[in-house]
Amino acid sequence: MITWLRIGFVVVSLAAVTLVLLPLQVVGLAFDLRLRRYVPRYWHRAACRLLGIRIHVHGKPEPRRPLMLAANHASWKDILVLGAIADVAFIAKSEVADWPVFGLLAKLQKTIFVAREQKRQAGRQVNEIAERMKAGEVVVLFPEGTTSDGNRVLEIKSSLFGAAAAAVPQVPGNVVHVQPVAIAYTRVHGMAMGRYHRPIAAWPGDIELVPHLIGVLKAQAIDVDVSFGQTVEFRAGDNRKLLSAAVAAQIRRMLLARLRGREAG
């Protein structure tokens, strides 16, 4: 009974926060105000607090611009976590725009939707990413292209760094700073999270959303460690596969270290 009361409280509270911040974000989007970049951070912070997601940050986001964050991807909660840490814009596959609830939230945050199978739109999408980075926005890419079980990093798709390569000639200094980020869900109820509890943290996609959401709400306390790695400078003529390999190596090392409860060396 207490659990369901808590779930009801979280849902009502999150709805209230949304109703308060929504008009500000709508105005920011309508007039393309800088306000639209900041409002989502407050919503994500409130959502994490209400859901019981406790964030531990190691390192810090690269201060230089333009900046692309490349992170491993285990769950929709990654969006809340990164969005609570910094003012960021996400790159997502076009299908996300049609998802219930999440699609609307993504649009309100002005997510960049990429239709990977439609090459005719590739130029426009790359230009939008470049323009956003040129304007000083921090763009987040999940280069695995899908979600994992949270215990490992899937194969990094070098093709997804095409946006960074294409943006290089369009941004100041002709360099894009790419910073690896590892998101590790490490504890539940204050205890080390083993494989048994991993489904609470990860959402590989073959699990129904509603039962998964209820499981997260019932967990009440989930700890996540976010590690920011060393930035890689990507310039004209640089090899995307080398960039991909360098980013993947850092993410794997940081993720494994946090899951084992160690400092990432």
PDB file of C-alpha atoms in Angstrom:
ATOM      1  CA  MET A   1       0.000   0.000   0.000  1.00  0.00           C
ATOM      2  CA  ILE A   2       2.799   2.409   0.949  1.00  0.00           C
ATOM      3  CA  THR A   3       4.593   1.623  -2.327  1.00  0.00           C
ATOM      4  CA  TRP A   4       1.558   2.522  -4.413  1.00  0.00           C
ATOM      5  CA  LEU A   5       1.035   5.699  -2.392  1.00  0.00           C
ATOM      6  CA  ARG A   6       4.617   6.663  -3.186  1.00  0.00           C
ATOM      7  CA  ILE A   7       4.114   5.929  -6.868  1.00  0.00           C
ATOM      8  CA  GLY A   8       1.012   8.118  -6.860  1.00  0.00           C
ATOM      9  CA  PHE A   9       2.936  10.911  -5.116  1.00  0.00           C
ATOM     10  CA  VAL A  10       5.759  10.733  -7.668  1.00  0.00           C
ATOM     11  CA  VAL A  11       3.380  10.819 -10.633  1.00  0.00           C
ATOM     12  CA  VAL A  12       1.377  13.752  -9.256  1.00  0.00           C
ATOM     13  CA  SER A  13       4.518  15.675  -8.250  1.00  0.00           C
ATOM     14  CA  LEU A  14       6.161  15.168 -11.618  1.00  0.00           C
ATOM     15  CA  ALA A  15       2.985  16.301 -13.355  1.00  0.00           C
ATOM     16  CA  ALA A  16       2.955  19.438 -11.179  1.00  0.00           C
ATOM     17  CA  VAL A  17       6.603  20.236 -11.987  1.00  0.00           C
ATOM     18  CA  THR A  18       5.860  19.744 -15.669  1.00  0.00           C
ATOM     19  CA  LEU A  19       2.868  22.093 -15.571  1.00  0.00           C
ATOM     20  CA  VAL A  20       4.998  24.787 -13.898  1.00  0.00           C
ATOM     21  CA  LEU A  21       7.940  24.537 -16.317  1.00  0.00           C
ATOM     22  CA  LEU A  22       6.023  23.743 -19.513  1.00  0.00           C
ATOM     23  CA  PRO A  23       4.877  27.335 -20.275  1.00  0.00           C
ATOM     24  CA  LEU A  24       8.449  28.607 -19.881  1.00  0.00           C
ATOM     25  CA  GLN A  25       9.781  25.970 -22.259  1.00  0.00           C
ATOM     26  CA  VAL A  26       7.036  26.569 -24.810  1.00  0.00           C
ATOM     27  CA  VAL A  27       7.834  30.290 -24.850  1.00  0.00           C
ATOM     28  CA  GLY A  28      11.548  29.521 -25.101  1.00  0.00           C
ATOM     29  CA  LEU A  29      10.950  27.228 -28.073  1.00  0.00           C
ATOM     30  CA  ALA A  30       8.545  29.624 -29.790  1.00  0.00           C
ATOM     31  CA  PHE A  31      11.060  32.483 -29.748  1.00  0.00           C
ATOM     32  CA  ASP A  32      14.228  30.346 -29.751  1.00  0.00           C
ATOM     33  CA  LEU A  33      15.328  31.882 -26.443  1.00  0.00           C
ATOM     34  CA  ARG A  34      18.354  30.635 -24.520  1.00  0.00           C
ATOM     35  CA  LEU A  35      15.815  29.850 -21.801  1.00  0.00           C
ATOM     36  CA  ARG A  36      14.864  26.660 -23.685  1.00  0.00           C
ATOM     37  CA  ARG A  37      18.332  25.240 -22.959  1.00  0.00           C
ATOM     38  CA  TYR A  38      18.080  25.734 -19.181  1.00  0.00           C
ATOM     39  CA  VAL A  39      14.525  24.754 -18.329  1.00  0.00           C
ATOM     40  CA  PRO A  40      14.959  21.024 -19.174  1.00  0.00           C
ATOM     41  CA  ARG A  41      17.823  20.768 -16.665  1.00  0.00           C
ATOM     42  CA  TYR A  42      15.513  21.749 -13.801  1.00  0.00           C
ATOM     43  CA  TRP A  43      12.878  19.277 -14.978  1.00  0.00           C
ATOM     44  CA  HIS A  44      15.429  16.463 -15.211  1.00  0.00           C
ATOM     45  CA  ARG A  45      16.778  17.253 -11.753  1.00  0.00           C
ATOM     46  CA  ALA A  46      13.293  17.177 -10.290  1.00  0.00           C
ATOM     47  CA  ALA A  47      12.512  13.914 -12.092  1.00  0.00           C
ATOM     48  CA  CYS A  48      15.698  12.260 -10.813  1.00  0.00           C
ATOM     49  CA  ARG A  49      15.008  13.385  -7.258  1.00  0.00           C
ATOM     50  CA  LEU A  50      11.416  12.155  -7.354  1.00  0.00           C
ATOM     51  CA  LEU A  51      12.396   8.817  -8.893  1.00  0.00           C
ATOM     52  CA  GLY A  52      15.135   8.337  -6.324  1.00  0.00           C
ATOM     53  CA  ILE A  53      17.998   8.479  -8.837  1.00  0.00           C
ATOM     54  CA  ARG A  54      21.112   9.710  -7.029  1.00  0.00           C
ATOM     55  CA  ILE A  55      23.806  11.033  -9.362  1.00  0.00           C
ATOM     56  CA  HIS A  56      27.537  10.918  -8.585  1.00  0.00           C
ATOM     57  CA  VAL A  57      29.667  12.884 -11.043  1.00  0.00           C
ATOM     58  CA  HIS A  58      33.332  12.103 -11.670  1.00  0.00           C
ATOM     59  CA  GLY A  59      35.254  14.648 -13.676  1.00  0.00           C
ATOM     60  CA  LYS A  60      33.455  17.442 -15.471  1.00  0.00           C
ATOM     61  CA  PRO A  61      32.162  18.335 -18.906  1.00  0.00           C
ATOM     62  CA  GLU A  62      34.704  19.846 -21.284  1.00  0.00           C
ATOM     63  CA  PRO A  63      34.435  23.665 -21.129  1.00  0.00           C
ATOM     64  CA  ARG A  64      35.576  24.184 -24.727  1.00  0.00           C
ATOM     65  CA  ARG A  65      33.096  24.448 -27.561  1.00  0.00           C
ATOM     66  CA  PRO A  66      31.853  23.058 -29.861  1.00  0.00           C
ATOM     67  CA  LEU A  67      31.340  19.938 -27.765  1.00  0.00           C
ATOM     68  CA  MET A  68      29.835  16.533 -28.435  1.00  0.00           C
ATOM     69  CA  LEU A  69      29.375  14.083 -25.552  1.00  0.00           C
ATOM     70  CA  ALA A  70      29.563  10.408 -26.553  1.00  0.00           C
ATOM     71  CA  ALA A  71      27.991   8.169 -23.904  1.00  0.00           C
ATOM     72  CA  ASN A  72      27.067   4.523 -23.451  1.00  0.00           C
ATOM     73  CA  HIS A  73      23.340   3.904 -23.420  1.00  0.00           C
ATOM     74  CA  ALA A  74      21.525   1.547 -21.031  1.00  0.00           C
ATOM     75  CA  SER A  75      18.144   3.165 -20.463  1.00  0.00           C
ATOM     76  CA  TRP A  76      15.819   6.112 -20.937  1.00  0.00           C
ATOM     77  CA  LYS A  77      17.111   7.151 -17.508  1.00  0.00           C
ATOM     78  CA  ASP A  78      20.381   8.143 -19.179  1.00  0.00           C
ATOM     79  CA  ILE A  79      18.479  11.106 -20.624  1.00  0.00           C
ATOM     80  CA  LEU A  80      17.338  12.233 -17.182  1.00  0.00           C
ATOM     81  CA  VAL A  81      20.799  11.784 -15.696  1.00  0.00           C
ATOM     82  CA  LEU A  82      22.767  13.675 -18.345  1.00  0.00           C
ATOM     83  CA  GLY A  83      20.027  16.278 -18.620  1.00  0.00           C
ATOM     84  CA  ALA A  84      20.254  16.897 -14.869  1.00  0.00           C
ATOM     85  CA  ILE A  85      24.012  17.443 -15.029  1.00  0.00           C
ATOM     86  CA  ALA A  86      24.277  19.863 -17.939  1.00  0.00           C
ATOM     87  CA  ASP A  87      22.301  21.823 -20.508  1.00  0.00           C
ATOM     88  CA  VAL A  88      22.440  19.406 -23.408  1.00  0.00           C
ATOM     89  CA  ALA A  89      20.670  18.549 -26.645  1.00  0.00           C
ATOM     90  CA  PHE A  90      20.245  14.893 -27.556  1.00  0.00           C
ATOM     91  CA  ILE A  91      20.568  13.158 -30.898  1.00  0.00           C
ATOM     92  CA  ALA A  92      17.930  10.442 -31.183  1.00  0.00           C
ATOM     93  CA  LYS A  93      16.600   8.132 -33.857  1.00  0.00           C
ATOM     94  CA  SER A  94      13.512   9.478 -35.597  1.00  0.00           C
ATOM     95  CA  GLU A  95      11.234   6.760 -34.153  1.00  0.00           C
ATOM     96  CA  VAL A  96      11.586   8.304 -30.687  1.00  0.00           C
ATOM     97  CA  ALA A  97       9.514  11.284 -31.839  1.00  0.00           C
ATOM     98  CA  ASP A  98       6.447   9.019 -32.042  1.00  0.00           C
ATOM     99  CA  TRP A  99       6.892   7.339 -28.661  1.00  0.00           C
ATOM    100  CA  PRO A 100       4.156   8.125 -26.110  1.00  0.00           C
ATOM    101  CA  VAL A 101       5.267  10.589 -23.408  1.00  0.00           C
ATOM    102  CA  PHE A 102       8.989  10.260 -24.215  1.00  0.00           C
ATOM    103  CA  GLY A 103       8.452  11.578 -27.736  1.00  0.00           C
ATOM    104  CA  LEU A 104       6.687  14.686 -26.460  1.00  0.00           C
ATOM    105  CA  LEU A 105       9.369  15.304 -23.845  1.00  0.00           C
ATOM    106  CA  ALA A 106      12.076  14.895 -26.479  1.00  0.00           C
ATOM    107  CA  LYS A 107      10.402  17.448 -28.733  1.00  0.00           C
ATOM    108  CA  LEU A 108      10.056  19.895 -25.844  1.00  0.00           C
ATOM    109  CA  GLN A 109      13.798  19.617 -25.277  1.00  0.00           C
ATOM    110  CA  LYS A 110      14.391  20.237 -28.997  1.00  0.00           C
ATOM    111  CA  THR A 111      16.025  16.872 -29.540  1.00  0.00           C
ATOM    112  CA  ILE A 112      17.679  16.399 -32.919  1.00  0.00           C
ATOM    113  CA  PHE A 113      15.902  13.494 -34.603  1.00  0.00           C
ATOM    114  CA  VAL A 114      17.964  11.544 -37.115  1.00  0.00           C
ATOM    115  CA  ALA A 115      16.394   9.305 -39.753  1.00  0.00           C
ATOM    116  CA  ARG A 116      19.382   7.031 -40.355  1.00  0.00           C
ATOM    117  CA  GLU A 117      17.762   5.109 -43.183  1.00  0.00           C
ATOM    118  CA  GLN A 118      16.791   8.256 -45.119  1.00  0.00           C
ATOM    119  CA  LYS A 119      20.003   9.475 -46.720  1.00  0.00           C
ATOM    120  CA  ARG A 120      18.234  12.354 -48.446  1.00  0.00           C
ATOM    121  CA  GLN A 121      17.697  13.986 -45.059  1.00  0.00           C
ATOM    122  CA  ALA A 122      21.253  13.368 -43.874  1.00  0.00           C
ATOM    123  CA  GLY A 123      22.561  16.724 -45.079  1.00  0.00           C
ATOM    124  CA  ARG A 124      19.835  18.712 -43.339  1.00  0.00           C
ATOM    125  CA  GLN A 125      20.250  16.764 -40.120  1.00  0.00           C
ATOM    126  CA  VAL A 126      24.029  17.208 -40.101  1.00  0.00           C
ATOM    127  CA  ASN A 127      23.612  20.926 -40.744  1.00  0.00           C
ATOM    128  CA  GLU A 128      21.238  21.207 -37.792  1.00  0.00           C
ATOM    129  CA  ILE A 129      23.722  19.437 -35.524  1.00  0.00           C
ATOM    130  CA  ALA A 130      26.520  21.697 -36.756  1.00  0.00           C
ATOM    131  CA  GLU A 131      24.418  24.838 -36.259  1.00  0.00           C
ATOM    132  CA  ARG A 132      23.467  23.798 -32.743  1.00  0.00           C
ATOM    133  CA  MET A 133      27.095  23.124 -31.819  1.00  0.00           C
ATOM    134  CA  LYS A 134      28.208  26.356 -33.454  1.00  0.00           C
ATOM    135  CA  ALA A 135      25.672  28.168 -31.255  1.00  0.00           C
ATOM    136  CA  GLY A 136      27.384  26.714 -28.172  1.00  0.00           C
ATOM    137  CA  GLU A 137      24.967  23.875 -27.438  1.00  0.00           C
ATOM    138  CA  VAL A 138      26.363  20.625 -26.059  1.00  0.00           C
ATOM    139  CA  VAL A 139      25.156  17.736 -28.210  1.00  0.00           C
ATOM    140  CA  VAL A 140      24.857  14.192 -26.795  1.00  0.00           C
ATOM    141  CA  LEU A 141      25.384  11.161 -29.014  1.00  0.00           C
ATOM    142  CA  PHE A 142      24.788   7.534 -28.008  1.00  0.00           C
ATOM    143  CA  PRO A 143      27.170   5.888 -30.518  1.00  0.00           C
ATOM    144  CA  GLU A 144      26.075   2.330 -29.715  1.00  0.00           C
ATOM    145  CA  GLY A 145      22.904   3.163 -31.601  1.00  0.00           C
ATOM    146  CA  THR A 146      20.707   1.269 -29.124  1.00  0.00           C
ATOM    147  CA  THR A 147      20.432   0.418 -25.426  1.00  0.00           C
ATOM    148  CA  SER A 148      22.444  -2.304 -23.685  1.00  0.00           C
ATOM    149  CA  ASP A 149      22.061  -4.277 -20.462  1.00  0.00           C
ATOM    150  CA  GLY A 150      24.230  -1.774 -18.605  1.00  0.00           C
ATOM    151  CA  ASN A 151      27.017  -4.286 -17.918  1.00  0.00           C
ATOM    152  CA  ARG A 152      28.977  -3.619 -21.068  1.00  0.00           C
ATOM    153  CA  VAL A 153      29.449  -1.301 -24.003  1.00  0.00           C
ATOM    154  CA  LEU A 154      28.099  -2.541 -27.310  1.00  0.00           C
ATOM    155  CA  GLU A 155      29.951  -2.046 -30.562  1.00  0.00           C
ATOM    156  CA  ILE A 156      30.427   1.652 -31.236  1.00  0.00           C
ATOM    157  CA  LYS A 157      29.190   2.629 -34.684  1.00  0.00           C
ATOM    158  CA  SER A 158      31.783   4.923 -36.262  1.00  0.00           C
ATOM    159  CA  SER A 159      29.218   6.022 -38.850  1.00  0.00           C
ATOM    160  CA  LEU A 160      27.305   7.869 -36.138  1.00  0.00           C
ATOM    161  CA  PHE A 161      30.281  10.217 -35.739  1.00  0.00           C
ATOM    162  CA  GLY A 162      29.595  11.402 -39.265  1.00  0.00           C
ATOM    163  CA  ALA A 163      27.777  14.394 -37.787  1.00  0.00           C
ATOM    164  CA  ALA A 164      30.961  15.455 -35.994  1.00  0.00           C
ATOM    165  CA  ALA A 165      33.036  15.002 -39.164  1.00  0.00           C
ATOM    166  CA  ALA A 166      30.591  16.980 -41.283  1.00  0.00           C
ATOM    167  CA  ALA A 167      30.335  19.723 -38.658  1.00  0.00           C
ATOM    168  CA  VAL A 168      34.101  20.355 -38.532  1.00  0.00           C
ATOM    169  CA  PRO A 169      34.218  22.753 -41.532  1.00  0.00           C
ATOM    170  CA  GLN A 170      31.231  24.682 -40.191  1.00  0.00           C
ATOM    171  CA  VAL A 171      32.352  25.374 -36.624  1.00  0.00           C
ATOM    172  CA  PRO A 172      34.871  27.862 -35.200  1.00  0.00           C
ATOM    173  CA  GLY A 173      38.444  26.621 -35.287  1.00  0.00           C
ATOM    174  CA  ASN A 174      37.418  23.700 -37.523  1.00  0.00           C
ATOM    175  CA  VAL A 175      37.548  21.324 -34.589  1.00  0.00           C
ATOM    176  CA  VAL A 176      34.855  19.417 -32.701  1.00  0.00           C
ATOM    177  CA  HIS A 177      35.643  18.363 -29.139  1.00  0.00           C
ATOM    178  CA  VAL A 178      34.338  14.849 -28.462  1.00  0.00           C
ATOM    179  CA  GLN A 179      34.227  13.800 -24.805  1.00  0.00           C
ATOM    180  CA  PRO A 180      33.572  10.171 -23.785  1.00  0.00           C
ATOM    181  CA  VAL A 181      31.074   9.683 -20.939  1.00  0.00           C
ATOM    182  CA  ALA A 182      30.402   6.469 -19.011  1.00  0.00           C
ATOM    183  CA  ILE A 183      27.055   6.024 -17.248  1.00  0.00           C
ATOM    184  CA  ALA A 184      27.160   3.225 -14.670  1.00  0.00           C
ATOM    185  CA  TYR A 185      24.195   2.224 -12.500  1.00  0.00           C
ATOM    186  CA  THR A 186      25.956   0.935  -9.404  1.00  0.00           C
ATOM    187  CA  ARG A 187      23.639   0.639  -6.397  1.00  0.00           C
ATOM    188  CA  VAL A 188      20.029  -0.021  -5.483  1.00  0.00           C
ATOM    189  CA  HIS A 189      18.802   0.651  -1.939  1.00  0.00           C
ATOM    190  CA  GLY A 190      22.418   1.520  -1.129  1.00  0.00           C
ATOM    191  CA  MET A 191      23.635  -1.991  -1.959  1.00  0.00           C
ATOM    192  CA  ALA A 192      25.864  -2.937  -4.865  1.00  0.00           C
ATOM    193  CA  MET A 193      23.748  -3.637  -7.944  1.00  0.00           C
ATOM    194  CA  GLY A 194      24.318  -7.137  -9.264  1.00  0.00           C
ATOM    195  CA  ARG A 195      22.967  -8.728 -12.410  1.00  0.00           C
ATOM    196  CA  TYR A 196      19.711  -9.609 -10.615  1.00  0.00           C
ATOM    197  CA  HIS A 197      18.827  -5.909 -10.205  1.00  0.00           C
ATOM    198  CA  ARG A 198      20.249  -4.813 -13.540  1.00  0.00           C
ATOM    199  CA  PRO A 199      16.820  -4.831 -15.285  1.00  0.00           C
ATOM    200  CA  ILE A 200      15.794  -2.034 -12.912  1.00  0.00           C
ATOM    201  CA  ALA A 201      18.584   0.135 -14.246  1.00  0.00           C
ATOM    202  CA  ALA A 202      18.790  -0.974 -17.868  1.00  0.00           C
ATOM    203  CA  TRP A 203      16.038  -1.006 -20.452  1.00  0.00           C
ATOM    204  CA  PRO A 204      17.320  -3.027 -23.425  1.00  0.00           C
ATOM    205  CA  GLY A 205      14.052  -2.505 -25.274  1.00  0.00           C
ATOM    206  CA  ASP A 206      12.598  -6.008 -25.113  1.00  0.00           C
ATOM    207  CA  ILE A 207      11.005  -5.228 -21.737  1.00  0.00           C
ATOM    208  CA  GLU A 208       7.570  -3.611 -21.642  1.00  0.00           C
ATOM    209  CA  LEU A 209       7.768   0.019 -20.588  1.00  0.00           C
ATOM    210  CA  VAL A 210       4.992   0.193 -17.978  1.00  0.00           C
ATOM    211  CA  PRO A 211       6.223  -2.753 -15.834  1.00  0.00           C
ATOM    212  CA  HIS A 212       9.726  -1.344 -16.113  1.00  0.00           C
ATOM    213  CA  LEU A 213       8.590   2.095 -14.922  1.00  0.00           C
ATOM    214  CA  ILE A 214       6.779   0.546 -11.971  1.00  0.00           C
ATOM    215  CA  GLY A 215       9.934  -1.392 -11.095  1.00  0.00           C
ATOM    216  CA  VAL A 216      11.968   1.822 -11.098  1.00  0.00           C
ATOM    217  CA  LEU A 217       9.422   3.584  -8.890  1.00  0.00           C
ATOM    218  CA  LYS A 218       9.381   0.651  -6.469  1.00  0.00           C
ATOM    219  CA  ALA A 219      13.186   0.659  -6.242  1.00  0.00           C
ATOM    220  CA  GLN A 220      13.065   4.125  -4.608  1.00  0.00           C
ATOM    221  CA  ALA A 221      16.852   4.554  -4.565  1.00  0.00           C
ATOM    222  CA  ILE A 222      19.171   3.985  -7.514  1.00  0.00           C
ATOM    223  CA  ASP A 223      22.746   5.281  -7.596  1.00  0.00           C
ATOM    224  CA  VAL A 224      24.362   6.166 -10.897  1.00  0.00           C
ATOM    225  CA  ASP A 225      27.990   7.142 -11.470  1.00  0.00           C
ATOM    226  CA  VAL A 226      28.709   9.426 -14.420  1.00  0.00           C
ATOM    227  CA  SER A 227      32.351   9.649 -15.488  1.00  0.00           C
ATOM    228  CA  PHE A 228      33.651  12.274 -17.912  1.00  0.00           C
ATOM    229  CA  GLY A 229      36.723  11.155 -19.822  1.00  0.00           C
ATOM    230  CA  GLN A 230      39.512  12.908 -21.710  1.00  0.00           C
ATOM    231  CA  THR A 231      38.345  14.955 -24.651  1.00  0.00           C
ATOM    232  CA  VAL A 232      39.382  13.943 -28.149  1.00  0.00           C
ATOM    233  CA  GLU A 233      39.843  16.736 -30.690  1.00  0.00           C
ATOM    234  CA  PHE A 234      38.375  15.837 -34.060  1.00  0.00           C
ATOM    235  CA  ARG A 235      39.629  17.855 -37.043  1.00  0.00           C
ATOM    236  CA  ALA A 236      39.258  17.810 -40.804  1.00  0.00           C
ATOM    237  CA  GLY A 237      40.915  14.744 -42.277  1.00  0.00           C
ATOM    238  CA  ASP A 238      40.849  12.767 -39.028  1.00  0.00           C
ATOM    239  CA  ASN A 239      39.651   9.183 -39.239  1.00  0.00           C
ATOM    240  CA  ARG A 240      36.208   8.454 -37.781  1.00  0.00           C
ATOM    241  CA  LYS A 241      37.148   4.860 -37.013  1.00  0.00           C
ATOM    242  CA  LEU A 242      40.131   6.000 -34.951  1.00  0.00           C
ATOM    243  CA  LEU A 243      37.901   8.470 -33.127  1.00  0.00           C
ATOM    244  CA  SER A 244      35.350   5.713 -32.529  1.00  0.00           C
ATOM    245  CA  ALA A 245      38.005   3.335 -31.173  1.00  0.00           C
ATOM    246  CA  ALA A 246      39.470   5.980 -28.846  1.00  0.00           C
ATOM    247  CA  VAL A 247      36.043   6.925 -27.488  1.00  0.00           C
ATOM    248  CA  ALA A 248      34.963   3.289 -27.058  1.00  0.00           C
ATOM    249  CA  ALA A 249      38.155   2.394 -25.160  1.00  0.00           C
ATOM    250  CA  GLN A 250      37.632   5.210 -22.680  1.00  0.00           C
ATOM    251  CA  ILE A 251      33.948   4.465 -22.133  1.00  0.00           C
ATOM    252  CA  ARG A 252      34.630   0.751 -21.554  1.00  0.00           C
ATOM    253  CA  ARG A 253      37.436   1.467 -19.107  1.00  0.00           C
ATOM    254  CA  MET A 254      35.416   3.989 -17.097  1.00  0.00           C
ATOM    255  CA  LEU A 255      32.254   1.858 -17.081  1.00  0.00           C
ATOM    256  CA  LEU A 256      34.093  -1.274 -15.930  1.00  0.00           C
ATOM    257  CA  ALA A 257      35.911   0.634 -13.196  1.00  0.00           C
ATOM    258  CA  ARG A 258      32.689   2.104 -11.785  1.00  0.00           C
ATOM    259  CA  LEU A 259      30.831  -1.201 -11.924  1.00  0.00           C
ATOM    260  CA  ARG A 260      33.691  -2.758  -9.956  1.00  0.00           C
ATOM    261  CA  GLY A 261      33.668   0.099  -7.470  1.00  0.00           C
ATOM    262  CA  ARG A 262      37.043   1.440  -8.477  1.00  0.00           C
ATOM    263  CA  GLU A 263      38.418   4.756  -9.638  1.00  0.00           C
ATOM    264  CA  ALA A 264      38.809   4.989 -13.406  1.00  0.00           C
ATOM    265  CA  GLY A 265      42.531   5.232 -14.009  1.00  0.00           C
TER     266      GLY A 265
END
